[in-house]
Short mmCIF file of N, CA and C in Angstrom, two decimals:
data_model
loop_
_atom_site.label_atom_id
_atom_site.label_comp_id
_atom_site.label_asym_id
_atom_site.label_seq_id
_atom_site.Cartn_x
_atom_site.Cartn_y
_atom_site.Cartn_z
N MET X 7 279.78 -9.50 15.57
CA MET X 7 278.53 -8.79 15.40
C MET X 7 278.74 -7.46 14.66
N LEU X 8 279.85 -6.78 14.93
CA LEU X 8 280.11 -5.50 14.26
C LEU X 8 280.37 -5.70 12.77
N TRP X 9 281.00 -6.82 12.40
CA TRP X 9 281.22 -7.10 10.98
C TRP X 9 279.89 -7.32 10.26
N ILE X 10 279.01 -8.05 10.91
CA ILE X 10 277.68 -8.28 10.32
C ILE X 10 276.95 -6.95 10.16
N LYS X 11 277.02 -6.12 11.19
CA LYS X 11 276.35 -4.81 11.14
C LYS X 11 276.94 -3.95 10.02
N ALA X 12 278.27 -3.96 9.89
CA ALA X 12 278.92 -3.16 8.85
C ALA X 12 278.46 -3.60 7.46
N PHE X 13 278.44 -4.90 7.22
CA PHE X 13 278.01 -5.38 5.90
C PHE X 13 276.51 -5.18 5.68
N HIS X 14 275.73 -5.26 6.75
CA HIS X 14 274.30 -4.96 6.65
C HIS X 14 274.12 -3.52 6.16
N ILE X 15 274.86 -2.60 6.74
CA ILE X 15 274.76 -1.18 6.35
C ILE X 15 275.19 -1.00 4.89
N VAL X 16 276.26 -1.67 4.48
CA VAL X 16 276.74 -1.56 3.09
C VAL X 16 275.67 -2.05 2.12
N PHE X 17 275.08 -3.21 2.40
CA PHE X 17 274.08 -3.76 1.47
C PHE X 17 272.78 -2.98 1.51
N VAL X 18 272.41 -2.45 2.66
CA VAL X 18 271.22 -1.60 2.72
C VAL X 18 271.44 -0.33 1.90
N ALA X 19 272.63 0.27 2.04
CA ALA X 19 272.93 1.49 1.27
C ALA X 19 272.90 1.20 -0.23
N ALA X 20 273.45 0.06 -0.63
CA ALA X 20 273.44 -0.30 -2.06
C ALA X 20 272.02 -0.56 -2.55
N TRP X 21 271.21 -1.22 -1.73
CA TRP X 21 269.83 -1.49 -2.12
C TRP X 21 269.05 -0.18 -2.25
N PHE X 22 269.26 0.73 -1.31
CA PHE X 22 268.56 2.01 -1.41
C PHE X 22 269.04 2.82 -2.61
N ALA X 23 270.27 2.64 -3.04
CA ALA X 23 270.71 3.29 -4.28
C ALA X 23 269.84 2.80 -5.44
N ALA X 24 269.55 1.50 -5.46
CA ALA X 24 268.64 0.96 -6.48
C ALA X 24 267.24 1.52 -6.29
N LEU X 25 266.81 1.66 -5.04
CA LEU X 25 265.48 2.21 -4.75
C LEU X 25 265.38 3.68 -5.17
N PHE X 26 266.48 4.40 -5.14
CA PHE X 26 266.47 5.79 -5.58
C PHE X 26 266.48 5.89 -7.11
N TYR X 27 267.21 5.01 -7.76
CA TYR X 27 267.41 5.14 -9.21
C TYR X 27 266.32 4.49 -10.05
N LEU X 28 265.77 3.37 -9.59
CA LEU X 28 264.74 2.68 -10.38
C LEU X 28 263.53 3.56 -10.66
N PRO X 29 262.98 4.28 -9.67
CA PRO X 29 261.87 5.18 -9.99
C PRO X 29 262.27 6.31 -10.93
N ARG X 30 263.53 6.71 -10.88
CA ARG X 30 264.01 7.74 -11.81
C ARG X 30 263.99 7.22 -13.24
N ILE X 31 264.32 5.96 -13.42
CA ILE X 31 264.21 5.34 -14.74
C ILE X 31 262.76 5.35 -15.20
N LEU X 32 261.83 5.12 -14.26
CA LEU X 32 260.40 5.17 -14.61
C LEU X 32 260.00 6.58 -15.07
N VAL X 33 260.52 7.60 -14.40
CA VAL X 33 260.27 8.99 -14.83
C VAL X 33 260.73 9.17 -16.27
N ASN X 34 261.94 8.72 -16.55
CA ASN X 34 262.49 8.88 -17.90
C ASN X 34 261.69 8.08 -18.93
N LEU X 35 261.26 6.88 -18.56
CA LEU X 35 260.43 6.09 -19.48
C LEU X 35 259.12 6.81 -19.80
N ALA X 36 258.55 7.45 -18.79
CA ALA X 36 257.28 8.17 -19.01
C ALA X 36 257.47 9.38 -19.92
N MET X 37 258.69 9.86 -20.04
CA MET X 37 258.96 11.04 -20.87
C MET X 37 259.41 10.69 -22.29
N VAL X 38 259.69 9.41 -22.55
CA VAL X 38 260.18 9.01 -23.87
C VAL X 38 259.06 9.16 -24.90
N PRO X 39 259.34 9.85 -26.00
CA PRO X 39 258.33 9.96 -27.06
C PRO X 39 258.03 8.58 -27.67
N PRO X 40 256.81 8.36 -28.14
CA PRO X 40 256.44 7.05 -28.70
C PRO X 40 257.31 6.60 -29.87
N THR X 41 257.96 7.53 -30.54
CA THR X 41 258.78 7.18 -31.70
C THR X 41 260.22 6.80 -31.34
N SER X 42 260.62 6.99 -30.09
CA SER X 42 262.01 6.72 -29.66
C SER X 42 262.13 5.29 -29.13
N HIS X 43 262.06 4.33 -30.03
CA HIS X 43 262.10 2.93 -29.62
C HIS X 43 263.44 2.55 -29.00
N ALA X 44 264.54 3.05 -29.56
CA ALA X 44 265.87 2.70 -29.04
C ALA X 44 266.05 3.22 -27.62
N GLU X 45 265.64 4.45 -27.38
CA GLU X 45 265.77 5.03 -26.04
C GLU X 45 264.90 4.27 -25.04
N ARG X 46 263.69 3.93 -25.45
CA ARG X 46 262.77 3.18 -24.60
C ARG X 46 263.38 1.81 -24.24
N GLU X 47 263.91 1.11 -25.24
CA GLU X 47 264.49 -0.21 -25.00
C GLU X 47 265.72 -0.12 -24.09
N ARG X 48 266.52 0.92 -24.28
CA ARG X 48 267.71 1.10 -23.42
C ARG X 48 267.29 1.32 -21.97
N LEU X 49 266.29 2.17 -21.74
CA LEU X 49 265.82 2.42 -20.38
C LEU X 49 265.18 1.18 -19.77
N LEU X 50 264.44 0.42 -20.57
CA LEU X 50 263.85 -0.82 -20.06
C LEU X 50 264.93 -1.82 -19.66
N LEU X 51 265.97 -1.93 -20.48
CA LEU X 51 267.08 -2.83 -20.15
C LEU X 51 267.76 -2.40 -18.86
N MET X 52 268.02 -1.11 -18.73
CA MET X 52 268.63 -0.60 -17.50
C MET X 52 267.75 -0.90 -16.30
N GLY X 53 266.45 -0.67 -16.45
CA GLY X 53 265.52 -0.92 -15.36
C GLY X 53 265.47 -2.38 -14.96
N ARG X 54 265.42 -3.28 -15.95
CA ARG X 54 265.38 -4.73 -15.65
C ARG X 54 266.64 -5.17 -14.92
N LYS X 55 267.80 -4.73 -15.41
CA LYS X 55 269.07 -5.13 -14.78
C LYS X 55 269.15 -4.59 -13.35
N LEU X 56 268.78 -3.34 -13.18
CA LEU X 56 268.81 -2.74 -11.84
C LEU X 56 267.85 -3.44 -10.90
N TYR X 57 266.66 -3.77 -11.38
CA TYR X 57 265.67 -4.44 -10.55
C TYR X 57 266.17 -5.82 -10.12
N ARG X 58 266.74 -6.59 -11.04
CA ARG X 58 267.27 -7.91 -10.68
C ARG X 58 268.44 -7.81 -9.71
N PHE X 59 269.36 -6.89 -9.97
CA PHE X 59 270.52 -6.72 -9.09
C PHE X 59 270.08 -6.22 -7.72
N GLY X 60 269.10 -5.35 -7.69
CA GLY X 60 268.58 -4.85 -6.42
C GLY X 60 267.99 -5.95 -5.56
N HIS X 61 267.38 -6.97 -6.19
CA HIS X 61 266.85 -8.10 -5.43
C HIS X 61 267.97 -8.81 -4.67
N LEU X 62 269.12 -8.97 -5.31
CA LEU X 62 270.26 -9.60 -4.66
C LEU X 62 270.71 -8.77 -3.46
N LEU X 63 270.85 -7.46 -3.65
CA LEU X 63 271.28 -6.59 -2.56
C LEU X 63 270.29 -6.62 -1.41
N MET X 64 268.99 -6.57 -1.74
CA MET X 64 267.96 -6.60 -0.72
C MET X 64 268.02 -7.91 0.06
N GLY X 65 268.21 -9.01 -0.64
CA GLY X 65 268.26 -10.31 0.01
C GLY X 65 269.41 -10.42 0.99
N VAL X 66 270.59 -9.97 0.58
CA VAL X 66 271.75 -10.02 1.48
C VAL X 66 271.55 -9.09 2.67
N ALA X 67 271.03 -7.89 2.43
CA ALA X 67 270.78 -6.95 3.53
C ALA X 67 269.79 -7.53 4.53
N LEU X 68 268.72 -8.14 4.02
CA LEU X 68 267.72 -8.74 4.92
C LEU X 68 268.29 -9.93 5.67
N LEU X 69 269.08 -10.74 5.01
CA LEU X 69 269.70 -11.89 5.66
C LEU X 69 270.61 -11.44 6.80
N LEU X 70 271.46 -10.45 6.54
CA LEU X 70 272.37 -9.96 7.57
C LEU X 70 271.60 -9.28 8.70
N GLY X 71 270.58 -8.51 8.35
CA GLY X 71 269.76 -7.87 9.39
C GLY X 71 269.04 -8.90 10.24
N GLY X 72 268.50 -9.93 9.60
CA GLY X 72 267.83 -11.00 10.34
C GLY X 72 268.79 -11.74 11.25
N LEU X 73 270.01 -11.95 10.77
CA LEU X 73 271.02 -12.62 11.59
C LEU X 73 271.35 -11.79 12.82
N MET X 74 271.48 -10.48 12.64
CA MET X 74 271.74 -9.60 13.80
C MET X 74 270.59 -9.66 14.79
N LEU X 75 269.37 -9.63 14.28
CA LEU X 75 268.20 -9.70 15.17
C LEU X 75 268.18 -11.01 15.94
N ALA X 76 268.48 -12.11 15.25
CA ALA X 76 268.47 -13.41 15.91
C ALA X 76 269.55 -13.51 16.98
N MET X 77 270.69 -12.89 16.73
CA MET X 77 271.81 -12.97 17.68
C MET X 77 271.60 -12.07 18.90
N ALA X 78 270.86 -11.00 18.75
CA ALA X 78 270.71 -10.04 19.86
C ALA X 78 269.27 -9.55 19.94
N TRP X 79 268.32 -10.45 19.89
CA TRP X 79 266.90 -10.10 19.88
C TRP X 79 266.53 -9.19 21.05
N ASP X 80 266.93 -9.58 22.25
CA ASP X 80 266.56 -8.80 23.44
C ASP X 80 267.14 -7.38 23.40
N ALA X 81 268.35 -7.25 22.94
CA ALA X 81 268.99 -5.93 22.91
C ALA X 81 268.27 -5.00 21.93
N TYR X 82 267.84 -5.52 20.81
CA TYR X 82 267.18 -4.67 19.81
C TYR X 82 265.73 -4.39 20.14
N VAL X 83 265.01 -5.41 20.55
CA VAL X 83 263.57 -5.26 20.74
C VAL X 83 263.23 -4.65 22.09
N ALA X 84 263.99 -4.98 23.11
CA ALA X 84 263.71 -4.43 24.44
C ALA X 84 264.05 -2.94 24.52
N GLY X 85 264.80 -2.45 23.56
CA GLY X 85 265.22 -1.05 23.57
C GLY X 85 264.12 -0.06 23.26
N GLY X 86 262.98 -0.51 22.81
CA GLY X 86 261.88 0.41 22.53
C GLY X 86 261.12 0.06 21.27
N LEU X 87 260.22 0.94 20.95
CA LEU X 87 259.33 0.75 19.82
C LEU X 87 260.01 1.03 18.48
N TRP X 88 261.17 1.66 18.49
CA TRP X 88 261.82 2.08 17.26
C TRP X 88 262.08 0.92 16.31
N MET X 89 262.49 -0.25 16.85
CA MET X 89 262.80 -1.38 15.98
C MET X 89 261.57 -1.88 15.24
N TRP X 90 260.44 -1.93 15.92
CA TRP X 90 259.20 -2.39 15.28
C TRP X 90 258.77 -1.44 14.18
N ILE X 91 258.92 -0.14 14.42
CA ILE X 91 258.57 0.84 13.39
C ILE X 91 259.54 0.74 12.22
N LYS X 92 260.82 0.54 12.54
CA LYS X 92 261.82 0.38 11.48
C LYS X 92 261.49 -0.84 10.63
N LEU X 93 261.16 -1.95 11.26
CA LEU X 93 260.82 -3.16 10.51
C LEU X 93 259.59 -2.94 9.63
N ALA X 94 258.61 -2.20 10.15
CA ALA X 94 257.42 -1.88 9.34
C ALA X 94 257.81 -1.03 8.13
N LEU X 95 258.73 -0.08 8.32
CA LEU X 95 259.19 0.75 7.21
C LEU X 95 259.99 -0.07 6.20
N VAL X 96 260.75 -1.05 6.68
CA VAL X 96 261.49 -1.94 5.77
C VAL X 96 260.50 -2.74 4.92
N VAL X 97 259.44 -3.24 5.55
CA VAL X 97 258.40 -3.94 4.78
C VAL X 97 257.81 -2.98 3.74
N GLY X 98 257.58 -1.73 4.14
CA GLY X 98 257.09 -0.73 3.20
C GLY X 98 258.05 -0.51 2.04
N ALA X 99 259.35 -0.50 2.33
CA ALA X 99 260.35 -0.33 1.27
C ALA X 99 260.35 -1.52 0.32
N ILE X 100 260.15 -2.71 0.86
CA ILE X 100 260.08 -3.91 0.01
C ILE X 100 258.85 -3.84 -0.89
N VAL X 101 257.72 -3.45 -0.33
CA VAL X 101 256.49 -3.30 -1.12
C VAL X 101 256.71 -2.25 -2.21
N TYR X 102 257.34 -1.14 -1.87
CA TYR X 102 257.64 -0.08 -2.83
C TYR X 102 258.52 -0.61 -3.97
N TYR X 103 259.52 -1.39 -3.61
CA TYR X 103 260.44 -1.95 -4.59
C TYR X 103 259.72 -2.90 -5.54
N VAL X 104 258.88 -3.77 -4.98
CA VAL X 104 258.11 -4.70 -5.81
C VAL X 104 257.17 -3.92 -6.73
N ARG X 105 256.58 -2.86 -6.20
CA ARG X 105 255.68 -2.03 -7.02
C ARG X 105 256.44 -1.38 -8.17
N CYS X 106 257.68 -0.96 -7.92
CA CYS X 106 258.51 -0.42 -9.00
C CYS X 106 258.70 -1.46 -10.10
N GLY X 107 258.93 -2.70 -9.71
CA GLY X 107 259.08 -3.78 -10.69
C GLY X 107 257.82 -3.98 -11.50
N ARG X 108 256.68 -3.88 -10.86
CA ARG X 108 255.41 -4.03 -11.59
C ARG X 108 255.18 -2.87 -12.54
N MET X 109 255.56 -1.67 -12.12
CA MET X 109 255.43 -0.51 -13.01
C MET X 109 256.36 -0.65 -14.21
N LEU X 110 257.55 -1.17 -13.98
CA LEU X 110 258.48 -1.42 -15.08
C LEU X 110 257.87 -2.41 -16.07
N ALA X 111 257.22 -3.44 -15.55
CA ALA X 111 256.55 -4.43 -16.41
C ALA X 111 255.41 -3.78 -17.20
N GLU X 112 254.72 -2.82 -16.61
CA GLU X 112 253.67 -2.09 -17.34
C GLU X 112 254.27 -1.35 -18.54
N PHE X 113 255.43 -0.75 -18.34
CA PHE X 113 256.09 -0.08 -19.46
C PHE X 113 256.48 -1.09 -20.55
N GLU X 114 256.96 -2.27 -20.12
CA GLU X 114 257.33 -3.29 -21.10
C GLU X 114 256.13 -3.74 -21.93
N ARG X 115 254.96 -3.79 -21.31
CA ARG X 115 253.74 -4.20 -22.02
C ARG X 115 253.02 -3.02 -22.68
N LEU X 116 253.64 -1.84 -22.63
CA LEU X 116 253.05 -0.61 -23.19
C LEU X 116 251.71 -0.29 -22.53
N GLN X 117 251.62 -0.50 -21.21
CA GLN X 117 250.38 -0.27 -20.49
C GLN X 117 250.48 0.85 -19.46
N ASN X 118 251.52 1.66 -19.52
CA ASN X 118 251.64 2.76 -18.57
C ASN X 118 250.56 3.80 -18.82
N ARG X 119 249.92 4.26 -17.74
CA ARG X 119 248.88 5.29 -17.84
C ARG X 119 249.19 6.50 -16.96
N ARG X 120 250.40 6.56 -16.41
CA ARG X 120 250.74 7.66 -15.51
C ARG X 120 251.68 8.64 -16.20
N SER X 121 251.64 9.88 -15.73
CA SER X 121 252.49 10.92 -16.30
C SER X 121 253.86 10.91 -15.64
N HIS X 122 254.81 11.58 -16.25
CA HIS X 122 256.14 11.69 -15.64
C HIS X 122 256.06 12.49 -14.34
N ARG X 123 255.11 13.39 -14.22
CA ARG X 123 254.95 14.14 -12.96
C ARG X 123 254.54 13.21 -11.82
N TRP X 124 253.66 12.27 -12.12
CA TRP X 124 253.25 11.30 -11.09
C TRP X 124 254.45 10.50 -10.63
N TYR X 125 255.29 10.07 -11.58
CA TYR X 125 256.48 9.29 -11.23
C TYR X 125 257.49 10.14 -10.45
N ARG X 126 257.55 11.43 -10.72
CA ARG X 126 258.45 12.31 -9.96
C ARG X 126 258.06 12.35 -8.48
N VAL X 127 256.77 12.41 -8.22
CA VAL X 127 256.30 12.39 -6.82
C VAL X 127 256.55 11.01 -6.22
N PHE X 128 256.22 9.96 -6.95
CA PHE X 128 256.44 8.58 -6.50
C PHE X 128 257.92 8.35 -6.19
N ASN X 129 258.78 8.98 -6.95
CA ASN X 129 260.23 8.86 -6.78
C ASN X 129 260.69 9.29 -5.38
N GLU X 130 259.96 10.20 -4.76
CA GLU X 130 260.38 10.73 -3.45
C GLU X 130 260.05 9.79 -2.29
N VAL X 131 259.21 8.81 -2.50
CA VAL X 131 258.83 7.89 -1.42
C VAL X 131 260.05 7.19 -0.84
N SER X 132 260.96 6.74 -1.71
CA SER X 132 262.14 6.03 -1.22
C SER X 132 263.01 6.93 -0.34
N VAL X 133 263.10 8.20 -0.68
CA VAL X 133 263.89 9.14 0.14
C VAL X 133 263.26 9.29 1.52
N LEU X 134 261.95 9.42 1.57
CA LEU X 134 261.26 9.55 2.86
C LEU X 134 261.41 8.29 3.70
N LEU X 135 261.32 7.12 3.07
CA LEU X 135 261.52 5.87 3.80
C LEU X 135 262.94 5.79 4.36
N PHE X 136 263.92 6.13 3.53
CA PHE X 136 265.32 6.09 3.95
C PHE X 136 265.57 7.03 5.13
N MET X 137 265.07 8.26 5.02
CA MET X 137 265.26 9.23 6.11
C MET X 137 264.62 8.73 7.40
N ALA X 138 263.42 8.21 7.32
CA ALA X 138 262.73 7.73 8.52
C ALA X 138 263.48 6.57 9.16
N ILE X 139 263.97 5.64 8.34
CA ILE X 139 264.69 4.48 8.87
C ILE X 139 265.99 4.93 9.53
N VAL X 140 266.74 5.79 8.88
CA VAL X 140 268.02 6.25 9.45
C VAL X 140 267.78 6.99 10.76
N ILE X 141 266.79 7.86 10.80
CA ILE X 141 266.49 8.61 12.04
C ILE X 141 266.10 7.64 13.15
N LEU X 142 265.28 6.66 12.85
CA LEU X 142 264.89 5.70 13.88
C LEU X 142 266.08 4.92 14.41
N VAL X 143 266.98 4.49 13.53
CA VAL X 143 268.12 3.68 13.95
C VAL X 143 269.14 4.50 14.73
N VAL X 144 269.40 5.72 14.30
CA VAL X 144 270.44 6.53 14.94
C VAL X 144 269.92 7.22 16.20
N VAL X 145 268.76 7.86 16.11
CA VAL X 145 268.25 8.66 17.23
C VAL X 145 267.46 7.81 18.22
N ARG X 146 266.78 6.79 17.73
CA ARG X 146 265.91 5.93 18.56
C ARG X 146 264.98 6.76 19.44
N PRO X 147 264.13 7.56 18.80
CA PRO X 147 263.31 8.50 19.56
C PRO X 147 262.23 7.85 20.42
N ILE X 148 261.85 6.62 20.10
CA ILE X 148 260.81 5.95 20.88
C ILE X 148 261.18 4.52 21.18
#
């Protein structure tokens, strides 16, 4: 069980690295001048690769987390409300990640209507999700 937990943490950390960086690529895309086609294409390529690779990391993290839950359901769920809130935040992180992919597709279709400032604020959502999840798992306040 500890090996599964260790690898779950590794894959979650790697997935959140993608969650931190992908919105930053969106910020940079929003700042690219219309005449910088090479820079735009490079950022789009980076974003597509990161988004696809992040799906793999997310899948492994979810699989390992689900396996841990299945093996010790009573221990995790009977311990309090923290696990249910954590799972809701994980669903929120997945929705956020999918939304990042859709925003990347908007840039590919030249349909972005948001400013780089908007993306800078949006970029912070993943940090808040990560902090809340870590606090719930470590402190288990409820």
